[in-house]
Amino acid sequence: MSGPLLPGATLGVMGGGQLGRMFVHAAQALGYSTAVLDADADSPAGRVSHHHVRTGYLDETGLRDLAQAAQAITTEFENVPAQALRTLAAQRPVHPSADAVAVAQDRTQEKAHFTRCGVPVAPHAVIETPEQLAAVRADLLPGILKTARLGYDGKGQARVDSPQALAAAWDRMQRVPCVLEKLLPLAFECSVVVARGVDGAMVNLPVQRNLHRDGILAVTEVGAGVVPDDVAQRAVEATRAVAQGIGYVGVLCVEFFVLHDGALVVNEMAPRPHNSGHWSIDGADVSQFELQVRTLAGLPLVQPRQHSAAVMLNLLGDLWFTHGSEREPAWADVLALPGAHLHLYGKAEARPGRKMGHLTCTAAHLADARATARRACEVLGLEGF
Ligand code: ATP
Ligand code: MG
């Protein structure tokens, strides 16, 4: 690229989900036009974009139309086939690269990359053959069997506590390549969002503390003291090493487990903005989506400044149902809370477990942001934290 792509240009994104929608919003705020490729005519990002190419990810006509409309292209969905990104990269700058996305798409490759970068992973075994299944060490149980590819939000995972349960779970997963991870006793979980430019410059958001329920992110807290300083420092260093080690360009999130002795174990990475970074729209002066726009356009990266403590609550489709009947959550009551910022993704149909939106509660102090978020939980009928 000769220089940055300046506002007025068109930025493209593969995938029309909520992450694409928030990317589109950030790009448009900076004066860019946008193009989204997603087969769904009613996708969250497609609905708000200037251009919407309605084809599958591997459709040649669709990819050509996207490359014609957009001067640079990113992705919002890590399971976009790497081949589609390669096809686009022959015509336009694509960030992150197909190679980086391909590593993040495969837990086995991803773990090998973390190890190369000197970042510890959970004890695990790769299971691709019956021989590997039979050779699993007893000390990996109880564990979690995870499909190597295409998992998200806890899908494609099974907890297993015996060799028999492991074999049965692998059968249920149709014997696709898997990773068995030892179940670790977690003190808590955290994540770091980093942005890396074409010139290698890196900036990051502060460390985020995450609470998962049923394998899905439920709550993220960001503010003084949520994570001990030394853990935070190691998490940021590890995240930067992971981005640097793969020559990454774009926004990357690395998720960590923190054990009771303070040891840090990397869980996985997402080659895109992450649910745990959504708070940055309302709690920082540069959001993770603006960082994605800046890295894609080749604009300068500045270190984001967190101006408010923040607590983010995910709003899953379950909220739309009580005792089997459908209802609209009490949005007006939530919006009456000072510091509550509501984001809904415009999805027509609520389903249990489906990410429909999020609510970020901000305040000068974390205790106040927490108090607002707890109040919001009561108002909405969400489980507290
Ligand atoms: P997502 O893409 O939404 O982050 P995922 O489907 O990729 O989810 P993981 O991140 O692998 O799933 O796991 C989801 C959650 O399950 C983790 O955040 C953690 O709470 C729990 N978990 C996963 N692996 C382990 C482990 N080895 N030990 C203890 N808990 C685990
Ligand atoms: Mg995860």
Coordinates of C-alpha atoms and ligand atoms in Angstrom, one line a residue:
M1 CA 0.0 0.0 0.0
S2 CA 1.4 3.4 -0.9
G3 CA -0.2 5.4 1.9
P4 CA -3.2 5.2 4.2
L5 CA -6.7 4.7 2.7
L6 CA -8.3 7.9 3.7
P7 CA -11.9 8.5 4.7
G8 CA -14.1 8.5 1.6
A9 CA -12.7 5.2 0.5
T10 CA -14.8 2.0 0.9
L11 CA -13.8 -0.7 3.5
G12 CA -15.1 -4.2 3.1
V13 CA -15.8 -6.9 5.7
M14 CA -16.4 -10.7 5.3
G15 CA -19.3 -11.6 7.5
G16 CA -22.5 -9.7 8.5
G17 CA -22.8 -10.5 12.2
Q18 CA -22.8 -8.1 15.1
L19 CA -19.0 -7.7 14.9
G20 CA -19.3 -6.6 11.3
R21 CA -22.1 -4.3 12.3
M22 CA -20.0 -2.5 14.9
F23 CA -17.1 -2.4 12.4
V24 CA -19.4 -0.7 9.9
H25 CA -20.6 1.8 12.5
A26 CA -16.9 2.7 13.4
A27 CA -15.9 3.0 9.7
Q28 CA -18.9 5.1 8.9
A29 CA -18.2 7.4 11.9
L30 CA -14.8 8.1 10.3
G31 CA -16.3 8.9 7.0
Y32 CA -15.7 5.6 5.1
S33 CA -18.2 3.8 3.0
T34 CA -18.7 0.1 3.7
A35 CA -19.3 -3.2 1.9
V36 CA -20.4 -6.4 3.7
L37 CA -20.4 -9.9 2.2
D38 CA -23.0 -12.2 3.9
A39 CA -25.5 -14.5 2.3
D40 CA -28.2 -13.5 4.8
A41 CA -30.3 -10.6 3.3
D42 CA -31.2 -9.5 6.8
S43 CA -27.7 -9.7 8.5
P44 CA -26.9 -7.3 11.3
A45 CA -24.1 -5.7 9.4
G46 CA -25.6 -5.9 5.9
R47 CA -28.6 -3.9 7.1
V48 CA -26.5 -0.9 8.0
S49 CA -23.8 -1.0 5.3
H50 CA -23.7 1.1 2.1
H51 CA -23.1 -2.1 0.0
H52 CA -24.2 -5.6 0.8
V53 CA -23.1 -8.5 -1.3
R54 CA -25.5 -11.4 -0.7
T55 CA -23.5 -14.5 -1.4
G56 CA -21.7 -17.3 0.4
Y57 CA -18.1 -16.8 1.4
L58 CA -16.7 -18.9 -1.5
D59 CA -18.9 -17.5 -4.3
E60 CA -16.6 -16.2 -7.0
T61 CA -19.0 -13.6 -8.2
G62 CA -19.6 -12.4 -4.6
L63 CA -15.9 -12.1 -3.9
R64 CA -15.3 -10.2 -7.2
D65 CA -18.1 -7.8 -6.3
L66 CA -16.7 -7.2 -2.8
A67 CA -13.2 -6.6 -4.2
Q68 CA -14.7 -4.2 -6.7
A69 CA -16.6 -2.3 -4.1
A70 CA -14.0 -2.1 -1.4
Q71 CA -10.4 -0.9 -1.4
A72 CA -9.4 -3.0 1.5
I73 CA -11.1 -6.0 3.2
T74 CA -11.2 -7.4 6.7
T75 CA -13.1 -10.2 8.4
E76 CA -15.5 -10.3 11.4
F77 CA -15.9 -14.1 11.5
E78 CA -13.0 -16.4 12.1
N79 CA -14.5 -19.3 10.2
V80 CA -14.5 -17.5 6.9
P81 CA -12.7 -20.0 4.7
A82 CA -9.1 -19.0 4.4
Q83 CA -9.3 -19.7 0.6
A84 CA -11.9 -16.8 0.3
L85 CA -9.4 -14.4 2.0
R86 CA -6.6 -15.6 -0.4
T87 CA -8.8 -15.0 -3.4
L88 CA -9.5 -11.4 -2.2
A89 CA -5.9 -10.8 -1.3
A90 CA -4.9 -11.3 -4.9
Q91 CA -6.9 -8.2 -5.7
R92 CA -6.9 -6.0 -2.6
P93 CA -5.1 -5.6 0.8
V94 CA -6.7 -8.1 3.2
H95 CA -6.1 -7.8 7.0
P96 CA -5.7 -10.1 8.9
S97 CA -4.1 -12.4 6.3
A98 CA -5.5 -15.7 5.3
D99 CA -2.5 -17.4 6.9
A100 CA -3.1 -15.8 10.3
V101 CA -6.8 -16.6 10.2
A102 CA -6.0 -20.2 9.2
V103 CA -3.9 -20.6 12.4
A104 CA -6.7 -19.3 14.6
Q105 CA -9.2 -21.6 12.9
D106 CA -7.5 -24.7 14.1
R107 CA -6.9 -25.3 17.8
T108 CA -4.0 -27.6 17.1
Q109 CA -2.1 -25.1 15.0
E110 CA -3.1 -22.3 17.3
K111 CA -1.6 -24.1 20.3
A112 CA 1.6 -24.8 18.4
H113 CA 1.9 -21.1 17.6
F114 CA 1.4 -20.1 21.3
T115 CA 4.1 -22.6 22.3
R116 CA 6.5 -21.2 19.7
C117 CA 5.8 -17.7 21.1
G118 CA 6.8 -19.0 24.6
V119 CA 3.3 -18.7 26.0
P120 CA 2.1 -21.7 28.1
V121 CA -1.0 -23.7 26.9
A122 CA -3.1 -26.1 28.9
P123 CA -1.9 -29.7 29.0
H124 CA -3.5 -31.4 26.0
A125 CA -3.5 -34.2 23.4
V126 CA -4.3 -34.0 19.7
I127 CA -6.9 -36.7 18.8
E128 CA -7.1 -37.5 15.1
T129 CA -6.9 -41.3 15.1
P130 CA -8.1 -44.2 17.2
E131 CA -4.5 -44.8 18.1
Q132 CA -4.1 -41.3 19.5
L133 CA -7.4 -41.8 21.4
A134 CA -6.1 -45.0 23.0
A135 CA -2.8 -43.3 23.9
V136 CA -4.4 -40.4 25.9
R137 CA -2.6 -40.0 29.2
A138 CA -4.9 -40.5 32.3
D139 CA -3.7 -37.3 33.8
L140 CA -5.6 -35.3 31.1
L141 CA -8.8 -36.4 32.6
P142 CA -11.2 -35.0 33.6
G143 CA -10.9 -32.9 30.5
I144 CA -12.7 -31.0 27.7
L145 CA -12.8 -32.5 24.3
K146 CA -12.9 -29.7 21.7
T147 CA -13.3 -30.0 17.9
A148 CA -10.1 -28.6 16.4
R149 CA -12.2 -26.5 13.9
L150 CA -15.4 -24.6 13.8
G151 CA -16.2 -24.3 17.5
Y152 CA -17.6 -21.1 19.1
D153 CA -19.5 -20.1 22.2
G154 CA -18.8 -23.5 23.8
K155 CA -20.2 -25.4 20.8
G156 CA -18.3 -28.5 19.7
Q157 CA -17.1 -29.2 23.2
A158 CA -17.8 -32.0 25.7
R159 CA -16.6 -32.5 29.3
V160 CA -15.3 -36.0 29.8
D161 CA -14.1 -37.7 33.0
S162 CA -13.2 -41.2 31.9
P163 CA -11.6 -42.9 28.8
Q164 CA -15.1 -44.4 28.1
A165 CA -16.7 -41.0 28.2
L166 CA -13.9 -39.6 26.0
A167 CA -14.4 -42.3 23.4
A168 CA -18.2 -41.8 23.3
A169 CA -17.8 -38.0 23.0
W170 CA -15.4 -38.4 20.1
D171 CA -17.9 -40.8 18.4
R172 CA -20.6 -38.1 18.9
M173 CA -18.3 -35.6 17.2
Q174 CA -18.1 -38.0 14.3
R175 CA -14.4 -38.6 15.0
V176 CA -13.3 -35.2 13.5
P177 CA -9.9 -34.0 14.5
C178 CA -10.1 -32.9 18.2
V179 CA -8.0 -31.6 21.0
L180 CA -8.5 -33.0 24.5
E181 CA -7.6 -30.4 27.1
K182 CA -7.1 -31.0 30.8
L183 CA -9.8 -29.3 32.8
L184 CA -7.9 -26.6 34.8
P185 CA -9.1 -25.2 38.1
L186 CA -9.5 -21.5 37.1
A187 CA -9.2 -18.6 39.5
F188 CA -10.6 -16.4 36.8
E189 CA -10.3 -15.7 33.0
C190 CA -9.1 -12.6 31.2
S191 CA -8.4 -11.4 27.7
V192 CA -6.4 -8.7 25.9
V193 CA -7.2 -7.0 22.6
V194 CA -4.2 -5.8 20.6
A195 CA -4.0 -3.9 17.3
R196 CA -1.0 -4.2 15.1
G197 CA -0.3 -2.1 12.0
V198 CA 1.4 -3.0 8.8
D199 CA 4.5 -1.2 10.1
G200 CA 4.5 -3.5 13.2
A201 CA 3.3 -0.8 15.6
M202 CA 1.1 -2.2 18.4
V203 CA -1.4 -0.7 20.8
N204 CA -3.7 -2.6 23.2
L205 CA -6.8 -2.2 25.4
P206 CA -6.4 -2.8 29.1
V207 CA -6.8 -6.3 30.4
Q208 CA -10.4 -7.5 30.6
R209 CA -11.7 -9.9 33.3
N210 CA -14.3 -12.3 31.9
L211 CA -17.0 -14.5 33.4
H212 CA -18.3 -17.3 31.2
R213 CA -21.5 -19.3 31.7
D214 CA -22.1 -22.5 29.8
G215 CA -19.1 -21.7 27.6
I216 CA -20.5 -18.3 26.6
L217 CA -19.1 -15.0 27.8
A218 CA -21.6 -13.5 30.2
V219 CA -19.8 -10.5 31.9
T220 CA -16.7 -8.5 31.2
E221 CA -15.2 -6.1 33.8
V222 CA -12.5 -3.5 33.1
G223 CA -11.1 -1.2 35.7
A224 CA -8.5 -0.7 38.4
G225 CA -7.9 -3.9 40.3
V226 CA -10.0 -6.3 38.3
V227 CA -6.8 -8.2 37.5
P228 CA -3.6 -8.1 39.6
D229 CA -1.0 -5.8 38.1
D230 CA 1.6 -8.6 37.5
V231 CA -0.9 -10.9 35.8
A232 CA -2.1 -8.0 33.6
Q233 CA 1.4 -7.2 32.6
R234 CA 2.2 -10.8 31.7
A235 CA -1.1 -11.1 29.7
V236 CA -0.3 -8.0 27.7
E237 CA 3.3 -9.1 27.0
A238 CA 2.0 -12.6 25.9
T239 CA -0.6 -11.1 23.6
R240 CA 1.9 -8.8 22.0
A241 CA 4.3 -11.8 21.5
V242 CA 1.5 -13.8 19.9
A243 CA 0.6 -11.0 17.4
Q244 CA 4.2 -10.2 16.7
G245 CA 5.1 -13.9 16.2
I246 CA 2.6 -14.3 13.4
G247 CA 3.3 -11.0 11.7
Y248 CA -0.3 -10.1 12.5
V249 CA -2.0 -7.1 11.0
G250 CA -5.4 -6.1 12.4
V251 CA -7.2 -6.5 15.8
L252 CA -6.5 -9.7 17.7
C253 CA -7.9 -10.9 21.0
V254 CA -6.1 -13.5 23.2
E255 CA -8.1 -15.3 25.9
F256 CA -6.3 -16.5 29.1
F257 CA -7.0 -18.8 32.0
V258 CA -5.5 -17.6 35.3
L259 CA -4.8 -20.4 37.8
H260 CA -5.0 -20.1 41.6
D261 CA -1.2 -19.7 41.9
G262 CA -1.3 -16.7 39.4
A263 CA 0.0 -18.8 36.5
L264 CA -1.2 -17.7 33.1
V265 CA -2.3 -20.2 30.5
V266 CA -3.4 -19.1 27.1
N267 CA -6.8 -20.5 25.9
E268 CA -7.3 -19.3 22.4
M269 CA -7.1 -16.3 20.1
A270 CA -9.7 -14.6 17.9
P271 CA -8.4 -12.9 14.7
R272 CA -10.9 -10.0 15.0
P273 CA -12.5 -7.8 17.6
H274 CA -13.9 -9.9 20.5
N275 CA -17.0 -9.9 22.6
S276 CA -14.8 -9.1 25.7
G277 CA -13.7 -5.8 24.0
H278 CA -17.2 -4.4 23.3
W279 CA -16.9 -2.2 26.5
S280 CA -14.3 -0.1 24.6
I281 CA -17.1 1.5 22.5
D282 CA -18.4 3.3 25.7
G283 CA -15.4 3.1 28.1
A284 CA -12.4 4.1 26.0
D285 CA -11.6 6.9 23.6
V286 CA -10.7 4.5 20.8
S287 CA -12.8 1.3 20.5
Q288 CA -11.6 -2.0 19.2
F289 CA -13.7 -1.5 16.1
E290 CA -12.0 1.9 15.4
L291 CA -8.7 0.1 15.9
Q292 CA -9.8 -2.5 13.3
V293 CA -10.7 0.4 10.8
R294 CA -7.3 2.0 11.5
T295 CA -5.3 -1.1 11.0
L296 CA -7.2 -1.9 7.8
A297 CA -6.8 1.5 6.3
G298 CA -3.2 1.9 7.4
L299 CA -4.0 4.9 9.6
P300 CA -1.8 5.7 12.7
L301 CA -2.5 3.7 15.8
V302 CA -2.8 5.5 19.1
Q303 CA -2.9 3.9 22.5
P304 CA -6.6 3.9 23.6
R305 CA -7.3 5.6 26.8
Q306 CA -9.9 4.1 29.1
H307 CA -11.9 7.0 30.5
S308 CA -14.5 5.0 32.4
A309 CA -14.6 1.8 34.4
A310 CA -16.9 -0.6 32.6
V311 CA -19.0 -3.7 33.1
M312 CA -20.4 -5.3 30.0
L313 CA -23.3 -7.7 30.2
N314 CA -24.1 -10.0 27.2
L315 CA -27.8 -10.0 26.3
L316 CA -28.6 -13.5 25.0
G317 CA -31.9 -14.6 23.4
D318 CA -32.9 -16.3 26.6
L319 CA -33.9 -12.8 27.9
W320 CA -36.8 -12.7 25.4
F321 CA -38.5 -15.7 27.0
T322 CA -40.1 -16.2 30.5
H323 CA -41.8 -19.4 31.5
G324 CA -42.0 -20.4 27.8
S325 CA -43.7 -17.2 26.6
E326 CA -42.1 -14.5 24.6
R327 CA -41.7 -10.9 25.8
E328 CA -39.7 -7.8 25.0
P329 CA -37.1 -7.0 27.7
A330 CA -37.6 -3.8 29.7
W331 CA -35.4 -1.5 27.7
A332 CA -36.9 1.7 28.9
D333 CA -36.2 0.8 32.5
V334 CA -32.6 -0.1 31.7
L335 CA -32.1 3.1 29.8
A336 CA -33.2 5.0 32.9
L337 CA -30.0 3.9 34.6
P338 CA -27.2 6.6 34.3
G339 CA -24.2 5.2 32.6
A340 CA -26.0 2.3 30.9
H341 CA -25.3 2.0 27.2
L342 CA -27.5 -0.4 25.2
H343 CA -26.4 -2.1 22.0
L344 CA -28.8 -4.3 20.1
Y345 CA -27.7 -6.0 16.9
G346 CA -31.0 -5.9 15.0
K347 CA -31.5 -9.7 14.9
A348 CA -35.1 -10.4 14.0
E349 CA -35.4 -13.7 15.9
A350 CA -34.4 -14.3 19.5
R351 CA -33.2 -17.8 20.3
P352 CA -31.8 -19.2 23.6
G353 CA -28.0 -18.7 23.6
R354 CA -28.0 -16.3 20.6
K355 CA -26.1 -13.1 21.1
M356 CA -28.8 -10.4 20.6
G357 CA -26.9 -7.4 22.1
H358 CA -24.9 -6.2 25.0
L359 CA -25.2 -3.6 27.7
T360 CA -22.1 -1.6 29.0
C361 CA -22.4 0.2 32.3
T362 CA -19.8 2.9 32.8
A363 CA -18.8 5.0 35.8
A364 CA -15.8 6.9 37.2
H365 CA -15.2 4.0 39.6
L366 CA -15.6 0.3 39.1
A367 CA -17.8 -0.2 42.2
D368 CA -20.4 2.2 40.7
A369 CA -20.2 0.5 37.2
R370 CA -20.8 -2.8 39.0
A371 CA -23.7 -1.4 41.0
T372 CA -25.4 -0.1 37.8
A373 CA -24.8 -3.5 36.1
R374 CA -26.3 -5.3 39.0
R375 CA -29.3 -3.1 38.9
A376 CA -29.6 -3.7 35.2
C377 CA -29.6 -7.5 35.9
E378 CA -32.5 -7.1 38.3
V379 CA -34.5 -4.9 35.8
L380 CA -33.9 -7.4 32.9
G381 CA -34.2 -10.6 34.9
L382 CA -30.6 -11.6 34.1
E383 CA -28.6 -13.8 36.5
G384 CA -26.4 -11.6 38.7
F385 CA -22.7 -11.8 38.9
Ligands
ATP1 P1 -15.6 -18.7 22.3 O1 -15.2 -18.8 20.9 O2 -17.0 -18.1 22.5 O3 -14.6 -18.0 23.2 P2 -15.2 -21.5 22.4 O4 -16.3 -22.3 21.9 O5 -14.0 -21.3 21.6 O6 -15.8 -20.1 22.9 P3 -13.4 -22.0 24.6 O7 -12.9 -20.7 24.7 O8 -12.5 -23.1 24.3 O9 -14.7 -22.2 23.7 O10 -14.1 -22.4 26.1 C1 -15.2 -21.7 26.6 C2 -15.1 -21.6 28.1 O11 -15.1 -22.9 28.7 C3 -13.8 -21.0 28.5 O12 -13.8 -19.6 28.5 C4 -13.7 -21.5 30.0 O13 -14.6 -20.9 30.8 C5 -14.2 -23.0 29.8 N1 -13.0 -23.8 29.5 C6 -12.5 -24.2 28.3 N2 -11.5 -25.0 28.4 C7 -11.2 -25.1 29.7 C8 -10.2 -25.8 30.4 N3 -9.2 -26.5 29.8 N4 -10.2 -25.8 31.8 C9 -11.2 -25.1 32.4 N5 -12.2 -24.4 31.8 C10 -12.2 -24.4 30.4
MG2 MG -13.2 -18.9 24.0

